[in-house]
C-alpha cells in the first residue's frame, strides 16, 4: 500500500510548487480563486526548472533538484507579501469540496496499483509508453545535455529526424514535460523512474479536477454544487481512467493546458478588452502554452480551438473585427514569449509532424456514441453496452435530453448556450472525422480521435452536461428527471470504473523484480555494451530505460 502515501506526497509537493505562482498569475478580479491554478502552475514551474537545467548543461535533476526547492518558497513568499497568510488560507479552504473530490479521485485510481504490487512500480493495460517516459526520466535525472556516453549518445541507434542523440530527442521531439516532472519529483522523493511513472500519471488526473471545476463554474456558468459534481465525474470517468491505465501523462497535461487557455480566452472576450486586462492574463496564458509545448507540442495548432470558436463567432455576429484583432494579440503574445524560451520544442514541430505522417501510431479505440461521452461504457476498452440494444437506448436518451435543454435555452435566450456550443461542436466534428477516416482507410485514426476528445474533455464534459439546466425549471417533474439522469450517469461510471479496477489490479504489463534486476548490469565494468534481444516490446523498452549507461544494440 506504499503507493497511496507516495501518490499523495507527490500531489502535495506539486501543489507546494504551484501555490505562489498561482497567486501571482491569477488576474485580480479572480484573485481569490487562485487555488484552481495551483496544480497546473506547479507542473509548469517544475517543467521550466528542468528545462533551464538542461539548457544550462547541468548533470540532471540529481544535481540541482533539492536546490530548486528554494524557488517555490521564494514565489510563495512574494505572493503572500501584502496580504495575510490567513487570507490565503481562507481562499484555499473555500475549495474544500473540490480538494475532497481531487483526493477521492487520486485514492480511487491508485488503489488498484496498490493491490497489483507491494512496492512502488508502474503497470499498463497495453501501451508501452510508460517505459519510453522512464527512459526520458533517467536522461533528465542523471545526464547533462552534452553527455554522449552509453545509449544516450549512440547515434547509429537513436538518430530520429532532426536529432542524433537521446537527450535532444527528449528536448525536441518527444513529450518532455512528463519526464521532466517525474525526474524532479523522483530526485526529491528518492524514487526511481519506474516507481513514479505510473503514479505521476494518476497525480496529473487528480490535479485536473480543480481545473474542470473552474471550467464548469466560470466558463459554462453552472452553480458551485453542479460544478463540483462535474469535476468529480471527470476524475472518476472511464474516459480519463483510460489515459491513466495506459500511462498517458502528456495527454492529461495538455488537457489542463487547453482548459486554462479556453478560460482565459473566454474571460478576455467577456470583459472590456484593454492592454492592462490583456497583460493580467499573461501568466495564465503562458502557463497553458508552456504545458502544451512541453507535452503535446504539435497540439499548439489546435489548443485555442474552443476559444477561437467562441470569440470568432461573436465577432462575426456583431461585426467586432477590431476587437477580435486586439483579442488575438492578447492571446498570442504569451505564446510568442513561450515559443522563444521553448525554442527547441518549436523547432522540433516539423520533425514531430513528419513522424506523425510516417508512422501509424497507436491502436484502434472504439468510437464513443453520445452515452459514451458521459462515461457510460462497458469497461476498460471503452466499448459500448451492446447487450439488448442498451447502447442505442442510452444514446437516444442523452441526445433527447440535450435537445430538450437546448430548445429551452434558445426559448429563454440564455447567452451561455453559445459557449457550450463552442466547447463541443468543433471538437465533436473533428472526432467524428477522425473516426470516419480510420474506418475508411483501416488506420489507427481512432486513436487520434480519442486523444482529441480526451484533451478537450475538461471543457467538453461540462458542456455535454447541459441537460442539468433543465433543473432550473419550476416544474418538479423536470427537476426529478435531472436528478434521476445524474444518478444513472454516476452509476454507469461506477460500474465502468469497477471493471477498470479489476483489470488494473491484475495488469497484463507490470515492472517486476526480474526487469528491475537488469540495473545490476550497469555496475558491471566488464560489460562494455548490451545486445537487447527481448521478444516483447514492454520488456525491451524497460531494458532500454534501465541500461542507459551502456551502449545497446537491437535486432
XYZ file of C-alpha atoms in Angstrom:
555
model
C 0.000 0.000 0.000
C 3.065 2.267 -0.177
C 1.734 3.623 -3.489
C -1.080 5.531 -1.758
C 1.010 7.700 0.627
C 3.600 8.309 -2.102
C 0.872 9.446 -4.506
C -0.499 11.942 -2.001
C 3.018 13.138 -1.108
C 3.640 13.716 -4.807
C 0.408 15.688 -5.174
C 1.194 17.846 -2.129
C 4.687 18.523 -3.471
C 3.278 19.697 -6.807
C 0.723 21.929 -5.055
C 3.532 23.414 -2.948
C 5.390 24.299 -6.139
C 2.357 25.887 -7.738
C 0.859 27.870 -4.845
C 2.965 31.014 -5.122
C 2.907 31.135 -8.916
C -0.868 30.590 -8.958
C -1.405 33.596 -6.644
C 0.805 35.760 -8.821
C -0.651 34.610 -12.141
C -4.366 34.808 -11.315
C -5.869 38.063 -12.681
C -7.016 40.481 -9.986
C -10.813 40.165 -10.479
C -10.490 36.429 -9.814
C -7.677 36.740 -7.259
C -9.404 34.768 -4.509
C -9.901 31.822 -6.871
C -6.179 31.191 -7.328
C -6.364 27.615 -5.911
C -7.805 26.345 -9.219
C -4.463 27.185 -10.843
C -2.210 25.578 -8.243
C -1.725 22.165 -9.874
C -1.147 23.290 -13.497
C 1.138 26.103 -12.345
C 3.089 23.617 -10.242
C 3.538 21.355 -13.256
C 4.534 24.282 -15.472
C 7.065 25.656 -12.970
C 8.710 22.284 -12.386
C 8.923 21.744 -16.130
C 10.512 25.174 -16.609
C 13.137 24.458 -13.945
C 14.155 21.173 -15.570
C 14.242 22.854 -18.977
C 16.519 25.579 -17.607
C 18.749 22.947 -16.012
C 19.018 21.064 -19.298
C 19.807 24.242 -21.270
C 22.458 25.182 -18.690
C 24.177 21.832 -19.143
C 23.663 20.699 -15.546
C 24.025 16.985 -14.816
C 20.358 16.148 -14.333
C 17.923 16.897 -11.553
C 20.019 14.806 -9.173
C 22.493 17.686 -9.164
C 20.078 20.575 -8.589
C 16.669 19.154 -7.599
C 16.904 19.950 -3.897
C 18.361 23.411 -4.500
C 15.430 24.160 -6.816
C 13.050 23.828 -3.847
C 14.037 27.381 -2.913
C 12.226 28.717 -5.986
C 8.651 27.845 -4.935
C 9.454 29.046 -1.412
C 10.530 32.405 -2.796
C 7.499 32.702 -5.071
C 5.183 31.843 -2.200
C 6.789 34.492 -0.013
C 6.477 37.045 -2.817
C 2.828 36.129 -3.382
C 1.732 36.460 0.250
C 3.591 39.742 0.710
C 0.990 42.453 1.127
C -1.750 40.001 2.069
C -2.166 37.901 5.182
C -1.472 34.193 5.364
C -4.903 33.877 6.941
C -6.499 35.327 3.812
C -4.590 32.927 1.564
C -5.616 30.006 3.773
C -9.232 31.143 3.572
C -9.011 31.148 -0.229
C -7.578 27.650 -0.129
C -10.212 26.206 2.188
C -13.015 27.749 0.149
C -12.411 24.936 -2.316
C -12.716 22.215 0.315
C -15.202 20.131 -1.673
C -13.063 20.423 -4.799
C -9.973 19.229 -2.912
C -12.045 16.383 -1.482
C -13.095 15.361 -4.994
C -9.462 15.526 -6.118
C -8.322 13.403 -3.164
C -11.108 10.864 -3.788
C -10.051 10.627 -7.424
C -6.405 10.032 -6.520
C -7.239 7.479 -3.831
C -9.551 5.553 -6.147
C -7.220 5.479 -9.134
C -4.101 4.482 -7.183
C -5.837 1.724 -5.188
C -5.666 -0.933 -7.968
C -1.913 -0.336 -8.302
C -1.523 -0.833 -4.553
C -3.195 -4.228 -4.903
C -1.214 -5.121 -8.034
C 2.193 -4.774 -6.358
C 3.513 -4.473 -2.822
C 6.109 -1.856 -3.682
C 6.270 1.126 -5.973
C 6.075 0.219 -9.632
C 4.364 1.010 -12.934
C 1.775 -1.021 -14.813
C -0.180 -0.707 -18.052
C -3.182 -2.293 -19.716
C -1.484 -2.435 -23.100
C 0.529 0.643 -24.034
C 4.318 0.534 -23.666
C 4.699 4.318 -23.462
C 5.482 4.147 -19.735
C 8.895 2.651 -20.464
C 9.529 5.352 -23.050
C 8.787 8.063 -20.481
C 11.031 6.326 -17.954
C 13.916 6.481 -20.420
C 13.423 10.234 -20.642
C 13.252 10.448 -16.851
C 16.663 8.847 -16.472
C 18.116 11.160 -19.094
C 16.835 14.243 -17.273
C 17.777 12.900 -13.830
C 21.315 11.676 -14.443
C 22.788 13.127 -17.632
C 23.904 16.508 -18.940
C 22.908 17.687 -22.380
C 26.460 17.347 -23.658
C 26.872 13.734 -22.482
C 27.421 11.230 -25.265
C 28.176 8.076 -23.301
C 26.192 4.838 -23.260
C 22.889 4.704 -25.090
C 22.399 8.471 -24.813
C 24.992 9.186 -27.493
C 24.582 6.069 -29.643
C 23.985 7.935 -32.922
C 23.687 4.850 -35.129
C 20.811 3.588 -32.956
C 18.919 6.651 -31.774
C 19.019 9.063 -34.734
C 15.457 10.232 -35.440
C 14.553 13.017 -37.869
C 16.364 16.166 -36.666
C 18.203 14.652 -33.660
C 21.094 12.224 -33.395
C 21.232 11.634 -29.632
C 18.779 10.529 -26.977
C 18.978 13.714 -24.891
C 17.970 16.013 -27.744
C 15.255 13.556 -28.723
C 13.525 14.398 -25.434
C 14.122 18.103 -25.804
C 12.859 18.423 -29.372
C 10.597 15.562 -30.446
C 9.188 13.540 -27.563
C 6.966 14.546 -24.624
C 9.448 16.481 -22.493
C 7.358 17.790 -19.595
C 6.001 14.456 -18.231
C 9.517 13.047 -17.953
C 10.788 16.326 -16.501
C 8.139 16.210 -13.763
C 8.931 12.611 -12.867
C 12.661 13.384 -12.841
C 12.424 16.376 -10.490
C 9.943 14.766 -8.114
C 11.878 11.491 -8.242
C 15.008 13.292 -7.101
C 13.219 14.971 -4.184
C 11.263 11.873 -3.108
C 14.159 9.493 -3.701
C 12.254 7.323 -6.187
C 13.418 5.587 -9.360
C 11.714 6.293 -12.716
C 9.763 3.030 -12.756
C 8.435 3.797 -9.273
C 6.878 7.153 -10.174
C 5.932 6.999 -13.868
C 2.508 5.447 -13.301
C 1.810 7.335 -10.079
C 2.649 10.693 -11.681
C 0.013 9.982 -14.334
C -2.521 9.429 -11.566
C -1.488 12.664 -9.847
C -1.962 14.513 -13.136
C -5.551 13.269 -13.270
C -6.230 14.312 -9.675
C -4.665 17.708 -10.343
C -7.071 18.235 -13.250
C -10.174 18.134 -11.028
C -9.983 21.796 -9.836
C -9.425 22.938 -13.426
C -12.558 21.116 -14.600
C -14.485 22.647 -11.723
C -13.369 26.078 -12.906
C -14.418 25.317 -16.490
C -17.880 24.326 -15.307
C -18.217 27.238 -12.890
C -16.522 30.187 -14.602
C -16.890 29.296 -18.277
C -20.164 27.402 -18.647
C -21.726 29.110 -15.619
C -23.106 26.261 -13.520
C -23.687 26.578 -9.795
C -20.969 25.577 -7.351
C -22.610 22.269 -6.428
C -23.140 21.223 -10.055
C -19.579 22.242 -10.929
C -18.149 20.116 -8.098
C -20.220 17.170 -9.305
C -18.967 17.553 -12.883
C -15.371 17.867 -11.686
C -15.774 14.690 -9.625
C -17.300 12.928 -12.621
C -14.272 13.900 -14.711
C -11.882 12.458 -12.138
C -13.868 9.222 -11.937
C -14.669 8.791 -15.615
C -13.584 5.825 -17.760
C -12.616 8.340 -20.460
C -9.869 9.748 -18.225
C -9.023 6.486 -16.486
C -8.246 5.030 -19.895
C -5.362 7.503 -20.135
C -4.141 6.524 -16.674
C -4.441 2.804 -17.371
C -2.276 3.203 -20.477
C 0.089 5.710 -18.810
C -0.517 8.806 -20.970
C 0.613 11.760 -18.803
C 1.190 14.097 -21.761
C -2.489 13.851 -22.677
C -3.569 14.852 -19.172
C -1.143 17.772 -19.121
C -2.387 19.030 -22.473
C -5.982 18.759 -21.215
C -5.226 21.057 -18.278
C -3.451 23.486 -20.558
C -6.320 23.676 -23.046
C -8.747 24.331 -20.187
C -6.646 27.255 -18.916
C -6.296 28.723 -22.403
C -10.021 28.381 -23.034
C -10.975 30.096 -19.784
C -8.521 32.925 -20.422
C -9.828 33.417 -23.959
C -13.467 33.469 -22.870
C -12.810 35.765 -19.884
C -10.814 38.181 -22.033
C -13.626 38.456 -24.566
C -16.386 38.869 -21.981
C -14.779 41.875 -20.325
C -13.575 45.201 -21.603
C -10.517 44.419 -23.679
C -7.721 46.801 -22.686
C -3.956 46.422 -22.735
C -3.916 46.216 -18.948
C -6.551 43.475 -18.940
C -4.681 41.528 -21.607
C -1.478 41.748 -19.576
C -3.335 40.453 -16.497
C -3.956 37.140 -18.251
C -0.389 36.764 -19.498
C 0.623 34.466 -16.631
C -2.291 32.092 -17.102
C -1.788 32.006 -20.864
C 1.964 31.461 -20.533
C 1.399 28.559 -18.133
C -1.049 26.948 -20.550
C 1.178 27.379 -23.593
C 4.190 26.069 -21.684
C 2.334 22.876 -20.778
C 1.146 22.382 -24.362
C 4.592 22.903 -25.884
C 6.199 20.647 -23.291
C 3.734 17.786 -23.634
C 1.875 17.758 -26.978
C 3.846 20.430 -28.836
C 2.053 19.529 -32.089
C -1.239 20.373 -30.352
C -0.311 24.053 -30.286
C -2.187 24.406 -33.595
C -5.450 23.233 -32.004
C -5.245 24.343 -28.383
C -7.212 27.564 -28.979
C -9.992 25.905 -30.970
C -12.845 26.460 -28.439
C -11.679 29.968 -27.552
C -11.416 30.972 -31.210
C -14.830 29.459 -31.949
C -16.337 31.457 -29.084
C -14.697 34.816 -29.775
C -14.721 34.454 -33.558
C -18.402 33.538 -33.651
C -19.406 36.517 -31.526
C -17.151 38.836 -33.528
C -18.772 37.691 -36.770
C -22.278 38.064 -35.309
C -21.688 41.593 -34.017
C -19.136 42.717 -36.618
C -16.476 43.386 -33.933
C -13.417 42.643 -36.048
C -11.147 45.214 -34.391
C -11.988 43.790 -31.009
C -11.189 40.313 -32.325
C -7.800 41.555 -33.551
C -6.981 43.004 -30.110
C -8.137 39.764 -28.512
C -5.881 37.756 -30.820
C -2.869 39.892 -29.904
C -3.533 39.427 -26.185
C -3.936 35.679 -26.664
C -0.909 35.102 -28.900
C 1.698 37.382 -27.322
C 2.380 34.927 -24.434
C 2.646 32.110 -26.998
C 5.393 34.031 -28.773
C 7.264 34.520 -25.494
C 6.940 30.836 -24.578
C 7.977 29.826 -28.075
C 11.195 31.824 -27.749
C 12.029 30.271 -24.366
C 10.957 26.813 -25.531
C 12.569 27.218 -28.946
C 13.851 23.647 -29.180
C 10.277 22.395 -28.865
C 9.044 24.783 -31.559
C 11.945 23.863 -33.828
C 11.027 20.191 -33.376
C 7.475 20.674 -34.653
C 8.378 19.880 -38.241
C 10.085 16.664 -37.206
C 7.171 15.732 -34.963
C 4.640 16.212 -37.748
C 6.853 14.182 -40.064
C 6.868 11.352 -37.534
C 3.071 11.505 -37.264
C 2.748 11.283 -41.032
C 5.277 8.470 -41.367
C 4.019 6.111 -38.665
C 0.517 4.942 -37.847
C 0.846 5.479 -34.091
C -1.478 3.912 -31.544
C -4.181 1.301 -31.823
C -7.870 1.211 -32.623
C -10.211 2.564 -29.958
C -13.991 2.100 -30.178
C -15.973 5.169 -31.162
C -17.855 6.869 -28.348
C -21.512 7.452 -29.110
C -23.432 10.078 -27.053
C -23.804 7.921 -23.960
C -20.051 7.259 -24.060
C -19.410 11.000 -23.908
C -20.727 10.838 -20.343
C -18.690 7.742 -19.486
C -21.436 5.140 -19.955
C -19.226 2.388 -21.402
C -18.858 -1.295 -20.636
C -15.315 -1.460 -19.337
C -11.621 -0.669 -19.720
C -11.642 -0.902 -23.527
C -14.232 1.906 -23.795
C -16.604 -0.407 -25.632
C -20.293 0.443 -25.672
C -23.005 -1.601 -23.966
C -24.202 -3.782 -26.843
C -26.399 -6.153 -24.825
C -30.054 -5.850 -25.777
C -29.552 -2.575 -27.649
C -28.805 -0.707 -24.413
C -26.247 1.415 -26.245
C -28.787 2.969 -28.592
C -31.372 3.493 -25.880
C -28.842 5.377 -23.751
C -27.520 7.331 -26.740
C -31.047 8.371 -27.759
C -31.812 9.411 -24.180
C -28.688 11.603 -23.988
C -29.407 13.235 -27.352
C -33.036 13.788 -26.392
C -32.127 15.416 -23.088
C -29.557 17.682 -24.721
C -32.022 18.687 -27.444
C -34.677 19.445 -24.833
C -32.263 21.579 -22.814
C -31.037 23.409 -25.921
C -34.567 24.243 -27.062
C -35.346 25.526 -23.581
C -32.188 27.671 -23.601
C -32.989 29.123 -27.038
C -36.530 29.909 -25.958
C -35.297 31.656 -22.809
C -32.401 33.342 -24.674
C -29.665 32.110 -22.401
C -26.372 33.576 -23.578
C -24.370 30.726 -22.064
C -25.601 28.382 -24.784
C -23.047 29.775 -27.230
C -20.110 28.875 -25.004
C -21.460 25.321 -24.680
C -21.683 25.121 -28.477
C -18.144 26.490 -28.867
C -16.769 23.898 -26.458
C -18.436 20.959 -28.198
C -19.244 21.379 -31.891
C -15.708 21.936 -33.307
C -14.251 19.097 -31.238
C -17.043 16.623 -31.972
C -16.758 17.418 -35.677
C -13.042 16.614 -35.598
C -13.669 13.494 -33.522
C -16.280 12.209 -35.989
C -13.998 12.919 -38.958
C -11.061 11.017 -37.464
C -13.261 8.054 -36.562
C -14.622 8.020 -40.116
C -11.143 8.350 -41.601
C -9.790 5.474 -39.525
C -12.667 3.211 -40.564
C -12.369 4.162 -44.225
C -8.577 3.776 -44.508
C -8.141 0.980 -41.977
C -5.664 3.037 -39.912
C -5.379 3.899 -36.235
C -7.011 7.317 -36.695
C -9.491 6.338 -33.972
C -6.532 6.600 -31.577
C -6.024 10.202 -32.701
C -9.770 10.752 -32.338
C -9.677 9.609 -28.724
C -6.687 11.864 -27.990
C -8.505 14.840 -29.488
C -11.631 14.090 -27.471
C -9.720 13.493 -24.231
C -7.539 16.613 -24.457
C -10.645 18.791 -24.834
C -12.642 16.758 -22.301
C -12.281 19.295 -19.415
C -14.418 21.638 -21.492
C -16.443 19.024 -23.333
C -17.802 17.316 -20.229
C -19.328 20.443 -18.627
C -20.874 21.426 -21.960
C -22.207 17.910 -22.579
C -23.884 18.097 -19.175
C -26.034 20.986 -20.421
C -29.086 18.864 -19.659
C -28.629 19.782 -15.983
C -30.048 23.224 -16.853
C -33.480 21.581 -17.025
C -33.446 21.652 -13.231
C -33.873 25.430 -13.402
C -37.497 24.871 -14.359
C -40.011 25.286 -11.586
C -41.603 22.001 -12.588
C -40.949 19.246 -10.072
C -41.016 16.569 -12.780
C -38.097 18.146 -14.684
C -36.082 18.601 -11.507
C -36.639 14.943 -10.605
C -35.729 13.903 -14.153
C -32.355 15.660 -13.878
C -31.672 14.001 -10.539
C -32.605 10.604 -11.964
C -30.390 11.024 -15.033
C -27.498 12.174 -12.852
C -27.919 9.043 -10.727
C -27.833 6.845 -13.851
C -24.670 8.596 -15.093
C -22.924 8.179 -11.723
C -23.976 4.535 -11.505
C -22.855 3.825 -15.070
C -19.461 5.402 -14.488
C -19.140 3.482 -11.232
C -19.747 0.166 -12.992
C -17.175 1.007 -15.653
C -14.613 2.005 -13.029
C -15.192 -1.235 -11.138
C -14.252 -3.061 -14.342
C -11.217 -0.811 -14.709
C -10.194 -1.506 -11.128
C -10.387 -5.279 -11.581
C -8.243 -5.132 -14.716
C -5.748 -2.649 -13.282
C -5.455 -4.700 -10.103
C -4.083 -7.591 -12.178
C -2.452 -5.746 -15.106
C -1.059 -7.592 -18.134
C 2.043 -5.364 -18.094
C 3.980 -4.706 -14.886
C 7.534 -3.708 -13.989
C 8.507 -6.688 -11.829
C 11.663 -7.678 -9.964
C 13.027 -9.566 -12.962
C 13.013 -6.389 -15.029
C 14.455 -4.105 -12.377
C 17.237 -6.622 -11.738
C 18.681 -5.574 -15.102
C 20.031 -2.470 -13.382
C 22.843 -4.558 -11.887
C 24.338 -4.895 -15.367
C 25.163 -1.176 -15.421
C 27.542 -1.683 -12.490
C 29.488 -4.431 -14.325
C 32.662 -2.794 -15.612
C 33.494 -5.767 -17.825
C 30.241 -5.364 -19.782
C 31.003 -2.794 -22.479
C 27.724 -2.996 -24.430
C 24.479 -4.968 -24.456
C 22.595 -6.774 -27.195
C 18.911 -6.444 -26.275
C 17.042 -9.422 -27.742
C 13.982 -9.471 -25.504
C 10.919 -10.576 -27.506
C 8.121 -8.340 -26.181
C 8.066 -4.566 -26.523
C 7.276 -3.861 -22.849
C 10.350 -5.716 -21.562
C 12.578 -4.419 -24.352
C 11.751 -0.774 -23.721
C 12.163 -1.126 -19.964
C 15.514 -2.844 -20.503
C 16.446 0.134 -22.664
C 15.484 2.569 -19.878
C 17.205 0.551 -17.139
C 20.505 0.242 -19.027
C 21.083 3.767 -20.374
C 24.679 3.858 -19.104
C 25.587 1.075 -21.556
C 25.605 1.158 -25.375
C 22.738 -1.016 -26.644
C 22.065 -2.801 -29.913
C 18.898 -4.435 -31.214
C 17.787 -6.824 -33.924
